């Protein structure tokens, strides 16, 4: 008895000690953080005190195309910025897959690794800020910049950007979330005014940026070119002052997009902290003090029209970021460029991001009996890194699809190549090229057509051939350069044809989809893309990518086209599709997509079972079992969708609220546990102007895509 008492007292004593140590450690960390913050604040205040008005103003506008102004007298450096978002643009290095490919991995850990590569290479090249991630919602299939962005779904965007930003910023480099906000088309991007409801803004267009600020503490944001409800986004009081800085408590600074500031007073008052890229028509010798946020500001302060405290606040934000990233008195990481590890990240993202859209009769992976392959299509040999506009990358190397297939095939497989089509302005089907391609296909065991969209090479030829490029939207969703005719002819010559599509989003496949047994969506898969693609085609890698956006059958089915309105002079965009973006539209309005949001096939099969849902006071806990029932290892992205059965305002048929990517060996299973908090059930009531969570019954759907629901349950809250 006494022994037991001693034992218990001992245990109690030990537990108390542990608890005490834990408290002490927490208190110590909080205290050190508080001290550090206080001392940084003191340093910032001291610097601001020492600065002249001219020096302060010098810090809030550019000093070259990609630098801000510094104050060398006080040891304040210039900020050195670089695009973004999938490479350090200014220098030769790692060319990562584009944003849509990253999002298609549905793997936030890869988002982190992706960001770490950028952060490390930015350090190596002496940059302070990476102009990425690009997170505008993919609203229309036509947007020329969709490839740079991530998804049509705000939840998927939020999960991926938090990883990306933490990856960049853990290297001591600032990320820059762009473009804030609702910059979802390129046509007329410098002038267009976007009109949208508060509900669409809050539910669809802002959550990615909110997560970036409140979860990842992103250091900088870039205001976009367009107007939002009549006021330029880069000098928009509601977006910048009210929502970003006041509601979300953003501590970093806002820079304008390049040339997005239009007048001094609005920019100064409405939350812009750094003016970049204003076109002064003074090339090559620009006088940066003539920027809107230059000398004019000095005069306005001197004449008492602007209080100096407003300028101090902007300088304070820039200095905060500089201290946070050790630019002033800390030690910067050295960084590395184009290492084997960075290349492996590029490879991994491509392997997990390429999506197997269709695979009839399991034609993929190619069986070992395949001895001859006819590779057809210009995208098989075209390097894509330099395309797209400001996101162009100077790739240290780029493995094209044909190179990747040859690397993997070795000398065991005979691979021929035919161009099939020409990338030229207005080019239509080229009969001779098609005939040659069909002949090659007829002689091969399998034909692989690599086509789809294409990237413009550089600024000067953007408008010539760029279907995925900054500054331009696609004219329609049809396959350019006569590729429909090409694919049909190849199919006729050899029904065993695999189509590989490059591009930032959907393309109209209606002319040939029913006859093609296998389709892969390869995006622009980066410097290792060709190797990743070949590994998937030959089965060394089991595809696990899932579409981060709905692929409509035809353009006319897309909600942006069906419900959205563009004024005749294309100066006004009305987002009358409202919250019905992507699958929220297709599923609610019962429109059959070509490929659903979240869709992606695997070489193995998965079984979902045993769904249990438990409502708690704050959280709802979902558990289910996922089993790999096939014969090869593979990964499944289990997606959790929620629907409110009866709501005050209409809500979509389903909304993605959680997901998990699970890797399983054949025969293995895992008990998956997902916890949903209030955010999974609330919506923005724009009559009351607040987020509301209504009591009632919610359907919980666990699916392999938004259209392949495997388990159904309900919870009463
Ligand atoms: C683009 C930005 C880019 C900036 C600097 C602008 O035209 O919209 O995304 O970061 O140029 O290149």
XYZ file of C-alpha atoms and ligand atoms in Angstrom:
729
model
C 0.000 0.000 0.000
C 2.736 2.446 1.120
C 4.714 1.412 -1.933
C 1.792 2.252 -4.167
C 1.364 5.638 -2.509
C 5.090 6.365 -2.937
C 4.909 5.248 -6.531
C 1.882 7.432 -7.243
C 3.400 10.426 -5.481
C 6.548 9.928 -7.519
C 4.579 9.786 -10.733
C 2.612 12.884 -9.760
C 5.846 14.670 -8.935
C 7.375 13.721 -12.280
C 4.265 14.823 -14.178
C 4.273 18.150 -12.320
C 7.963 18.621 -13.159
C 7.299 17.870 -16.819
C 4.385 20.273 -16.888
C 6.462 22.932 -15.184
C 9.304 22.497 -17.694
C 6.832 22.694 -20.558
C 5.316 25.905 -19.197
C 8.759 27.319 -18.597
C 9.825 26.490 -22.165
C 6.670 28.032 -23.633
C 7.001 31.107 -21.443
C 10.690 31.402 -22.392
C 9.923 31.174 -26.125
C 7.066 33.654 -25.862
C 9.246 35.971 -23.857
C 12.190 35.751 -26.286
C 9.846 36.296 -29.219
C 8.284 39.265 -27.481
C 11.733 40.671 -26.698
C 12.871 40.133 -30.288
C 9.727 41.822 -31.609
C 10.145 44.707 -29.211
C 13.769 45.191 -30.174
C 12.950 45.006 -33.908
C 10.231 47.570 -33.397
C 12.666 49.797 -31.543
C 15.209 49.440 -34.359
C 12.568 50.267 -36.972
C 11.459 53.334 -35.015
C 15.043 54.487 -34.611
C 15.699 54.134 -38.340
C 12.537 56.001 -39.282
C 13.488 58.797 -36.896
C 16.828 59.196 -38.598
C 15.404 59.280 -42.131
C 14.670 62.397 -44.120
C 11.335 62.640 -45.895
C 13.099 62.181 -49.252
C 14.758 59.001 -47.999
C 11.441 57.603 -46.838
C 9.764 58.376 -50.133
C 12.691 56.818 -51.965
C 11.812 53.529 -50.263
C 8.213 53.400 -51.460
C 8.852 53.350 -55.194
C 11.051 51.412 -57.563
C 14.684 52.308 -58.170
C 14.988 50.029 -61.206
C 12.737 47.523 -62.936
C 13.147 44.991 -60.148
C 14.461 46.924 -57.131
C 12.983 49.302 -54.592
C 14.917 52.234 -53.179
C 17.264 51.819 -50.205
C 18.979 54.256 -47.850
C 22.638 53.334 -47.949
C 23.576 56.015 -45.386
C 21.567 54.056 -42.801
C 22.448 50.570 -44.013
C 18.991 49.991 -45.527
C 19.425 47.948 -48.704
C 17.266 47.954 -51.800
C 14.839 45.083 -52.119
C 15.773 42.885 -55.053
C 12.708 41.257 -56.590
C 12.423 38.490 -59.135
C 9.609 36.647 -60.901
C 8.324 33.906 -60.043
C 6.317 31.866 -59.735
C 8.011 28.619 -60.885
C 11.656 29.705 -61.264
C 13.966 32.561 -60.334
C 13.376 34.243 -63.660
C 16.425 36.446 -63.858
C 18.975 33.635 -63.554
C 19.644 30.255 -65.067
C 18.504 27.571 -62.683
C 15.824 25.082 -61.786
C 12.700 25.299 -63.895
C 9.874 23.862 -61.815
C 6.516 22.717 -63.196
C 3.910 25.473 -63.505
C 1.320 26.301 -60.838
C -1.479 24.142 -62.263
C 0.851 21.124 -62.229
C 1.826 21.811 -58.624
C -1.832 22.121 -57.636
C -2.607 18.877 -59.502
C -0.359 17.011 -57.054
C -2.816 17.854 -54.250
C 0.214 17.468 -52.053
C 0.894 20.490 -49.807
C 4.226 18.931 -48.740
C 5.362 19.230 -52.337
C 4.177 22.841 -52.238
C 6.650 23.321 -49.404
C 9.492 21.630 -51.290
C 8.680 23.673 -54.394
C 8.851 26.881 -52.342
C 12.101 25.772 -50.686
C 13.761 25.373 -54.091
C 12.708 28.889 -55.082
C 13.816 30.322 -51.739
C 17.166 28.608 -51.908
C 17.833 29.677 -55.514
C 16.681 33.219 -54.746
C 19.237 33.349 -51.926
C 21.924 32.017 -54.208
C 21.219 34.724 -56.781
C 20.970 37.543 -54.251
C 17.206 38.106 -54.514
C 15.038 39.126 -51.598
C 11.530 38.558 -52.916
C 10.094 35.912 -55.244
C 7.073 37.210 -57.147
C 4.916 34.169 -56.527
C 2.793 32.211 -55.842
C 0.230 33.215 -58.455
C -3.103 32.258 -56.990
C -5.877 33.904 -58.969
C -8.896 31.652 -59.190
C -9.167 29.770 -62.474
C -12.564 31.092 -63.476
C -12.523 30.899 -67.273
C -10.794 28.287 -69.433
C -9.633 31.120 -71.693
C -7.436 33.034 -69.259
C -3.939 33.140 -70.776
C -2.320 32.985 -67.344
C -4.225 30.045 -65.883
C -1.085 27.904 -66.115
C 0.618 30.153 -63.533
C -2.267 29.833 -61.114
C -3.486 26.885 -59.129
C -7.141 26.005 -59.095
C -10.806 26.905 -59.461
C -11.306 25.908 -55.843
C -10.435 28.277 -52.989
C -9.782 25.496 -50.497
C -7.281 23.686 -52.725
C -5.571 27.013 -53.460
C -5.331 27.767 -49.735
C -3.748 24.442 -48.865
C -1.201 24.607 -51.667
C -0.146 28.231 -51.112
C 0.487 27.824 -47.420
C 3.006 25.091 -48.252
C 4.606 27.120 -51.056
C 4.927 30.295 -48.953
C 6.345 28.503 -45.912
C 8.839 26.805 -48.216
C 10.054 30.116 -49.644
C 10.005 32.041 -46.385
C 11.746 29.346 -44.307
C 14.725 30.054 -46.557
C 14.635 33.684 -45.379
C 13.197 34.947 -48.667
C 9.885 36.765 -49.018
C 7.101 35.279 -51.091
C 4.703 37.600 -52.900
C 1.115 36.483 -53.364
C -0.247 37.767 -56.638
C -2.443 39.198 -58.004
C -4.640 40.746 -55.344
C -7.444 40.529 -56.393
C -9.891 39.131 -58.973
C -7.468 39.323 -61.896
C -8.933 36.331 -63.711
C -8.606 37.381 -67.364
C -5.810 38.977 -69.347
C -7.928 40.724 -71.991
C -7.907 44.392 -71.133
C -6.193 43.618 -67.856
C -4.894 47.175 -67.507
C -8.367 48.677 -67.694
C -11.076 46.205 -66.920
C -13.406 46.744 -63.978
C -14.588 43.631 -62.169
C -18.039 43.725 -60.605
C -18.851 40.931 -58.205
C -20.909 40.235 -55.133
C -19.466 40.348 -51.662
C -20.300 36.668 -51.316
C -18.326 35.633 -54.410
C -15.424 37.819 -53.278
C -15.343 36.270 -49.807
C -16.148 32.653 -50.652
C -14.286 32.192 -53.923
C -11.746 34.889 -54.690
C -10.225 35.788 -51.316
C -9.686 32.608 -49.255
C -6.310 31.817 -50.900
C -4.906 35.231 -49.990
C -6.453 35.050 -46.553
C -4.744 31.726 -45.859
C -1.486 33.192 -47.182
C -1.739 36.037 -44.679
C -3.293 34.428 -41.626
C -1.732 30.960 -41.849
C 1.556 31.450 -43.703
C 2.330 35.053 -42.674
C 3.276 35.938 -46.208
C 5.593 38.942 -46.305
C 4.297 40.670 -49.426
C 1.307 40.822 -51.766
C 1.016 42.282 -55.250
C -2.036 44.365 -56.124
C -3.445 43.544 -59.548
C -3.964 45.727 -62.636
C -7.736 45.592 -62.895
C -10.280 47.675 -61.083
C -12.513 46.082 -58.473
C -15.916 47.709 -58.164
C -14.648 50.863 -59.785
C -11.349 51.354 -57.938
C -7.919 50.159 -59.143
C -6.966 47.026 -57.223
C -3.444 48.245 -56.396
C -4.898 51.316 -54.723
C -8.161 49.885 -53.506
C -9.092 50.990 -50.038
C -11.610 48.225 -49.378
C -9.293 45.410 -50.451
C -6.038 46.730 -49.024
C -6.896 48.824 -46.000
C -10.128 47.241 -44.832
C -9.827 43.544 -45.638
C -6.110 42.822 -45.954
C -4.645 45.084 -43.305
C -7.516 45.613 -40.865
C -9.506 42.377 -40.969
C -6.669 39.945 -41.640
C -3.971 41.852 -39.736
C -1.427 41.741 -42.597
C 1.933 42.984 -41.303
C 4.003 42.979 -44.505
C 3.788 45.335 -47.461
C 1.728 45.625 -50.628
C 3.494 46.313 -53.904
C 1.651 47.343 -57.033
C 1.768 45.225 -60.144
C 4.144 46.707 -62.686
C 2.455 49.923 -63.731
C -0.719 49.380 -61.730
C -0.580 52.666 -59.793
C -2.619 55.453 -61.381
C -2.556 58.365 -58.995
C -0.674 59.485 -55.964
C -3.365 60.273 -53.444
C -5.343 57.058 -53.918
C -2.226 54.895 -53.828
C -0.923 56.603 -50.696
C -4.202 56.613 -48.820
C -5.601 53.312 -49.961
C -2.916 50.912 -48.828
C -0.281 50.614 -51.566
C 3.169 50.532 -49.928
C 5.510 50.175 -52.904
C 4.978 51.364 -56.474
C 6.621 49.199 -59.118
C 6.951 49.264 -62.868
C 5.216 52.507 -63.775
C 5.832 53.201 -67.447
C 7.254 56.694 -67.730
C 7.971 56.514 -71.454
C 11.529 57.464 -70.589
C 13.382 54.342 -71.603
C 16.201 53.625 -71.244
C 16.869 56.359 -68.683
C 14.013 56.474 -66.264
C 13.709 59.015 -63.516
C 12.151 56.943 -60.794
C 11.491 59.958 -58.606
C 8.796 60.841 -61.138
C 6.761 57.801 -60.121
C 3.350 58.580 -58.602
C 4.792 57.667 -55.213
C 7.942 59.763 -55.760
C 8.566 63.528 -55.606
C 4.849 64.309 -55.670
C 4.542 62.622 -52.285
C 7.326 64.798 -50.857
C 5.478 67.910 -52.050
C 2.148 66.705 -50.701
C 3.643 66.018 -47.278
C 5.467 69.354 -47.237
C 2.299 71.211 -48.165
C 0.403 69.434 -45.389
C -1.938 67.482 -47.684
C -0.612 64.092 -46.544
C 0.480 63.405 -43.009
C 4.032 62.062 -42.768
C 2.781 59.296 -40.475
C 1.101 57.685 -43.498
C 4.486 57.451 -45.225
C 6.142 56.223 -42.016
C 3.621 53.410 -41.911
C 4.640 52.227 -45.397
C 8.332 52.457 -44.587
C 7.679 50.597 -41.345
C 6.069 47.719 -43.259
C 8.992 47.475 -45.685
C 11.502 47.579 -42.825
C 9.511 44.923 -40.953
C 9.951 42.571 -43.922
C 13.633 43.487 -44.213
C 14.292 42.647 -40.565
C 12.187 39.498 -40.801
C 14.290 38.274 -43.714
C 17.610 39.280 -42.116
C 18.296 41.905 -44.752
C 19.466 44.536 -42.308
C 21.308 43.061 -39.382
C 20.980 39.333 -39.736
C 22.733 36.540 -41.551
C 21.252 35.433 -44.850
C 21.344 31.825 -45.998
C 23.695 31.261 -48.895
C 21.316 29.200 -50.958
C 22.091 26.835 -53.798
C 21.195 26.719 -57.447
C 20.197 23.844 -59.653
C 21.360 21.099 -57.332
C 20.452 17.453 -57.803
C 17.972 17.855 -54.945
C 16.282 20.800 -56.675
C 16.036 18.821 -59.901
C 14.535 15.938 -57.934
C 11.854 18.274 -56.596
C 11.070 19.367 -60.156
C 10.819 15.692 -61.119
C 8.688 14.728 -58.141
C 6.192 17.551 -58.698
C 5.856 16.553 -62.363
C 5.455 12.870 -61.473
C 2.704 13.655 -58.991
C 1.116 16.452 -61.023
C 0.659 14.812 -64.421
C -2.930 13.546 -64.595
C -4.080 10.333 -66.251
C -7.426 11.433 -67.674
C -8.446 8.318 -69.563
C -7.077 4.786 -69.771
C -9.383 2.406 -71.607
C -8.362 -1.237 -71.735
C -5.431 -0.306 -69.518
C -3.372 0.667 -72.543
C -1.110 2.477 -70.081
C 1.424 1.707 -68.786
C 2.769 0.407 -72.069
C 3.370 -3.313 -71.923
C 6.822 -4.773 -72.446
C 5.652 -6.143 -75.792
C 5.702 -2.596 -77.211
C 8.848 -2.378 -79.323
C 8.125 0.578 -81.607
C 6.593 3.934 -80.681
C 5.679 6.725 -83.088
C 5.952 9.991 -81.191
C 4.039 12.741 -82.973
C 3.466 16.420 -82.300
C 5.539 19.558 -81.950
C 5.109 19.756 -78.185
C 7.135 16.534 -77.940
C 10.289 18.409 -78.880
C 9.404 21.976 -77.944
C 11.065 23.537 -74.940
C 8.478 25.482 -72.956
C 10.517 27.187 -70.219
C 10.901 30.522 -71.993
C 7.184 30.819 -72.687
C 4.375 32.587 -70.997
C 5.551 36.136 -70.267
C 6.856 37.289 -66.895
C 6.907 33.701 -65.623
C 9.395 32.607 -68.274
C 12.325 30.641 -66.895
C 15.943 30.302 -67.923
C 16.088 26.573 -67.478
C 19.481 25.059 -66.771
C 18.158 22.273 -68.978
C 14.737 21.029 -70.033
C 14.017 17.392 -70.778
C 11.378 17.410 -73.511
C 8.847 14.569 -73.841
C 10.731 12.978 -76.755
C 13.998 13.098 -74.813
C 12.301 11.640 -71.764
C 10.825 8.777 -73.782
C 14.188 8.067 -75.406
C 15.943 8.170 -72.011
C 13.466 5.654 -70.623
C 13.106 3.487 -73.711
C 16.859 3.036 -74.144
C 17.853 0.922 -77.094
C 15.160 -1.661 -76.446
C 12.448 0.439 -78.034
C 12.536 2.054 -81.443
C 11.128 5.573 -81.167
C 10.388 7.673 -84.254
C 9.392 11.321 -84.252
C 7.149 13.342 -86.551
C 6.271 16.968 -86.000
C 2.629 16.582 -87.082
C 1.745 20.276 -86.923
C 3.371 23.676 -87.116
C 3.255 26.312 -84.408
C 2.598 29.380 -86.474
C 0.131 32.201 -86.348
C -3.154 31.008 -87.832
C -1.653 27.650 -88.892
C -4.243 25.058 -89.821
C -3.873 21.346 -90.558
C -0.782 20.597 -92.632
C -1.704 17.717 -94.929
C 1.851 16.613 -95.606
C 2.843 16.598 -91.922
C -0.349 14.721 -91.076
C 0.268 12.132 -93.791
C 3.825 11.527 -92.584
C 2.637 11.231 -88.982
C -0.136 8.788 -89.871
C 2.278 6.649 -91.827
C 4.682 6.495 -88.905
C 1.788 5.640 -86.572
C 0.621 2.820 -88.825
C 4.046 1.179 -88.615
C 4.404 1.448 -84.827
C 3.010 -0.651 -81.979
C 1.775 2.505 -80.283
C 1.451 6.168 -81.269
C 1.898 8.966 -78.744
C 0.652 12.391 -79.835
C 2.089 15.196 -77.718
C 0.155 18.389 -78.403
C -2.379 20.682 -76.811
C -1.747 24.325 -75.989
C 1.534 26.077 -76.366
C 3.530 28.791 -74.687
C 4.538 32.018 -76.423
C 8.318 32.236 -76.403
C 8.953 35.809 -75.440
C 7.346 39.188 -75.218
C 7.834 40.096 -78.880
C 5.912 37.128 -80.205
C 3.278 36.832 -77.502
C 0.417 37.659 -79.777
C 1.713 35.446 -82.566
C 1.468 32.033 -81.067
C 0.908 32.231 -77.396
C -2.125 30.374 -76.230
C -0.893 30.199 -72.659
C 0.659 33.574 -72.123
C 0.519 36.710 -70.085
C -1.306 39.615 -71.646
C -3.530 37.487 -73.882
C -6.465 35.195 -73.492
C -7.161 32.236 -75.711
C -9.541 32.982 -78.550
C -11.529 29.791 -77.908
C -11.036 26.261 -76.583
C -10.410 24.538 -79.909
C -7.145 22.719 -80.535
C -4.867 25.102 -82.413
C -2.785 24.358 -85.542
C -5.059 21.651 -86.985
C -4.349 19.142 -84.232
C -7.873 17.704 -84.309
C -7.277 16.556 -87.886
C -3.871 15.225 -86.902
C -5.186 13.166 -83.990
C -8.046 11.783 -86.064
C -5.678 10.720 -88.839
C -3.248 9.117 -86.386
C -6.101 7.257 -84.694
C -7.255 5.920 -88.027
C -3.751 4.695 -88.746
C -3.283 3.207 -85.281
C -6.096 2.956 -82.723
C -3.502 2.341 -80.013
C -2.874 6.051 -79.621
C -2.062 7.924 -76.431
C -2.695 11.683 -76.399
C -0.524 13.824 -74.128
C -1.807 17.352 -73.631
C 0.336 20.277 -72.587
C -1.160 23.514 -71.341
C -2.559 25.410 -68.432
C -6.048 23.984 -68.689
C -8.782 22.355 -70.729
C -8.969 22.001 -74.483
C -11.916 20.862 -76.605
C -11.442 17.105 -77.163
C -14.921 16.401 -78.498
C -13.778 15.517 -82.026
C -11.682 12.534 -81.001
C -12.090 11.738 -77.316
C -14.375 8.738 -77.780
C -11.843 6.992 -79.975
C -8.662 7.689 -78.020
C -7.985 5.030 -75.401
C -5.599 7.048 -73.211
C -5.081 10.728 -72.405
C -2.540 12.355 -70.101
C -2.681 15.979 -68.977
C 0.946 17.102 -68.644
C 0.558 20.903 -68.079
C 4.007 22.508 -68.580
C 5.840 20.026 -66.390
C 9.188 21.781 -65.873
C 12.786 20.823 -66.577
C 12.306 17.137 -65.678
C 8.883 16.941 -67.294
C 9.915 14.644 -70.150
C 11.402 12.131 -67.709
C 8.339 12.234 -65.450
C 6.044 11.700 -68.402
C 8.074 8.764 -69.703
C 8.156 7.144 -66.261
C 4.368 7.329 -66.151
C 3.977 6.017 -69.698
C 6.296 3.057 -69.013
C 4.853 2.432 -65.551
C 7.864 3.219 -63.364
C 5.677 5.846 -61.748
C 2.018 5.329 -60.974
C 0.136 8.562 -61.782
C -1.550 10.247 -58.819
C -2.358 13.742 -60.113
C -5.926 15.013 -59.950
C -7.428 17.887 -61.903
C -7.415 21.138 -59.940
C -10.070 22.500 -62.301
C -13.072 21.154 -64.200
C -12.517 20.358 -67.869
C -15.725 21.321 -69.703
C -16.600 19.491 -72.912
C -16.950 22.708 -74.851
C -16.221 26.308 -73.981
C -19.921 27.201 -74.025
C -20.465 24.893 -71.036
C -18.141 26.928 -68.799
C -19.989 29.069 -66.233
C -17.816 32.106 -67.010
C -19.185 31.964 -70.567
C -22.692 30.859 -69.747
C -23.449 33.074 -66.778
C -20.755 35.750 -66.771
C -21.167 39.017 -68.675
C -18.586 41.142 -70.484
C -19.639 44.610 -71.605
C -19.432 45.317 -75.332
C -16.323 47.466 -74.980
C -14.894 44.748 -72.651
C -14.258 47.366 -69.984
C -16.697 45.810 -67.521
C -16.707 42.234 -66.304
C -19.763 41.116 -64.375
C -19.121 37.951 -62.419
C -22.762 36.948 -62.648
C -21.637 33.348 -62.337
C -21.180 34.481 -58.716
C -20.124 31.631 -56.427
C -20.821 29.066 -59.164
C -17.246 28.748 -60.364
C -15.957 25.409 -61.669
C -17.558 22.293 -60.210
C -19.788 24.408 -57.989
C -21.549 25.263 -61.256
C -21.282 21.940 -63.088
C -22.601 19.961 -60.121
C -25.333 22.390 -59.049
C -26.598 23.059 -62.567
C -26.175 19.388 -63.566
C -23.923 19.966 -66.548
C -21.802 16.975 -67.555
C -18.118 17.965 -67.695
C -15.561 16.257 -69.909
C -13.462 15.569 -66.825
C -14.584 16.501 -63.351
C -12.721 18.552 -60.781
C -10.550 16.208 -58.742
C -10.507 13.537 -61.452
C -7.370 11.509 -62.098
C -6.812 7.798 -62.702
C -4.226 5.427 -61.303
C -2.676 2.126 -62.358
C -4.042 0.611 -59.170
C -7.505 0.604 -57.604
C -8.675 1.915 -54.251
C -11.517 0.863 -52.062
C -13.219 3.268 -49.672
C -15.149 1.820 -46.726
C -16.378 2.192 -43.192
C -17.289 5.875 -43.015
C -17.911 7.165 -39.507
C -18.844 10.731 -38.698
C -18.837 12.132 -35.214
C -20.053 15.599 -34.380
C -18.218 17.203 -31.492
C -18.725 20.563 -29.800
C -16.308 22.375 -32.070
C -15.180 19.837 -34.628
C -16.653 17.050 -36.685
C -14.455 13.994 -36.982
C -14.623 11.800 -40.048
C -12.939 8.433 -40.331
C -12.923 5.940 -43.177
C -10.721 3.191 -44.515
C -8.848 3.394 -47.786
C -7.359 0.253 -49.290
C -5.093 -0.277 -52.281
C -6.870 -3.210 -53.919
C -4.668 -3.359 -57.002
C -1.273 -4.855 -57.675
C 1.027 -1.818 -57.718
C 1.861 0.854 -55.125
C -0.053 4.080 -55.641
C -1.501 7.206 -54.126
C -5.076 8.347 -53.895
C -6.354 11.818 -53.114
C -9.418 11.295 -50.948
C -11.595 14.374 -51.212
C -14.133 15.495 -48.630
C -17.087 17.485 -49.964
C -19.802 19.091 -47.841
C -23.340 20.133 -48.700
C -25.812 21.900 -46.478
C -29.222 20.324 -46.970
C -31.335 23.421 -46.251
C -29.801 26.879 -46.087
C -31.154 30.412 -45.896
C -29.274 31.425 -49.039
C -28.721 28.985 -51.902
C -25.507 26.988 -51.675
C -23.650 24.830 -54.209
C -24.331 21.124 -54.597
C -20.992 20.406 -52.978
C -17.875 22.193 -51.775
C -14.416 20.778 -51.138
C -13.582 21.129 -47.448
C -10.702 18.711 -46.888
C -8.516 16.219 -48.726
C -5.650 13.886 -48.045
C -3.179 12.253 -50.379
C -2.517 8.734 -49.187
C 0.278 6.465 -50.465
C -0.395 2.745 -50.135
C 1.381 -0.471 -51.035
C -0.733 -3.117 -52.784
C -3.078 -4.749 -50.280
C -2.381 -2.145 -47.591
C -5.081 -0.044 -46.051
C -5.177 3.008 -43.852
C -7.688 4.405 -41.422
C -7.981 8.009 -42.545
C -9.023 10.598 -39.978
C -10.085 14.059 -41.026
C -11.263 16.760 -38.643
C -13.573 19.466 -39.970
C -13.899 22.695 -38.044
C -16.562 25.375 -38.374
C -14.984 26.703 -41.582
C -16.107 23.554 -43.363
C -19.756 24.406 -42.808
C -20.058 28.172 -42.905
C -20.835 30.450 -45.850
C -20.837 34.163 -46.427
C -24.285 35.616 -45.949
C -24.131 38.880 -47.860
C -27.477 40.049 -46.558
C -26.083 40.072 -43.032
C -22.549 40.657 -44.348
C -20.883 38.016 -42.259
C -19.854 34.372 -42.251
C -22.637 32.241 -40.825
C -22.879 28.661 -39.708
C -26.444 27.505 -39.684
C -27.702 24.591 -37.648
C -29.085 21.710 -39.622
C -28.113 18.618 -41.567
C -24.996 18.514 -43.717
C -24.155 15.824 -46.249
C -20.600 14.567 -46.114
C -19.322 13.051 -49.342
C -15.963 11.309 -49.660
C -14.860 10.995 -53.249
C -12.115 10.166 -55.691
C -13.300 13.251 -57.626
C -16.180 15.694 -57.319
C -18.206 13.291 -59.490
C -16.965 9.977 -58.122
C -18.397 9.973 -54.620
C -17.496 6.749 -52.823
C -18.953 7.246 -49.345
C -21.931 9.254 -48.147
C -22.885 10.297 -44.655
C -24.684 13.022 -42.753
C -24.039 15.114 -39.711
C -26.489 17.216 -37.724
C -25.019 20.371 -36.281
C 2.934 40.808 -64.104
C 3.408 40.319 -62.755
C 4.922 40.274 -62.744
C 5.445 41.665 -63.062
C 6.957 41.751 -63.067
C 3.579 42.121 -64.481
O 3.248 42.482 -65.788
O 1.531 40.933 -64.104
O 2.887 39.057 -62.468
O 5.380 39.827 -61.509
O 4.980 42.046 -64.349
O 7.491 41.036 -64.115
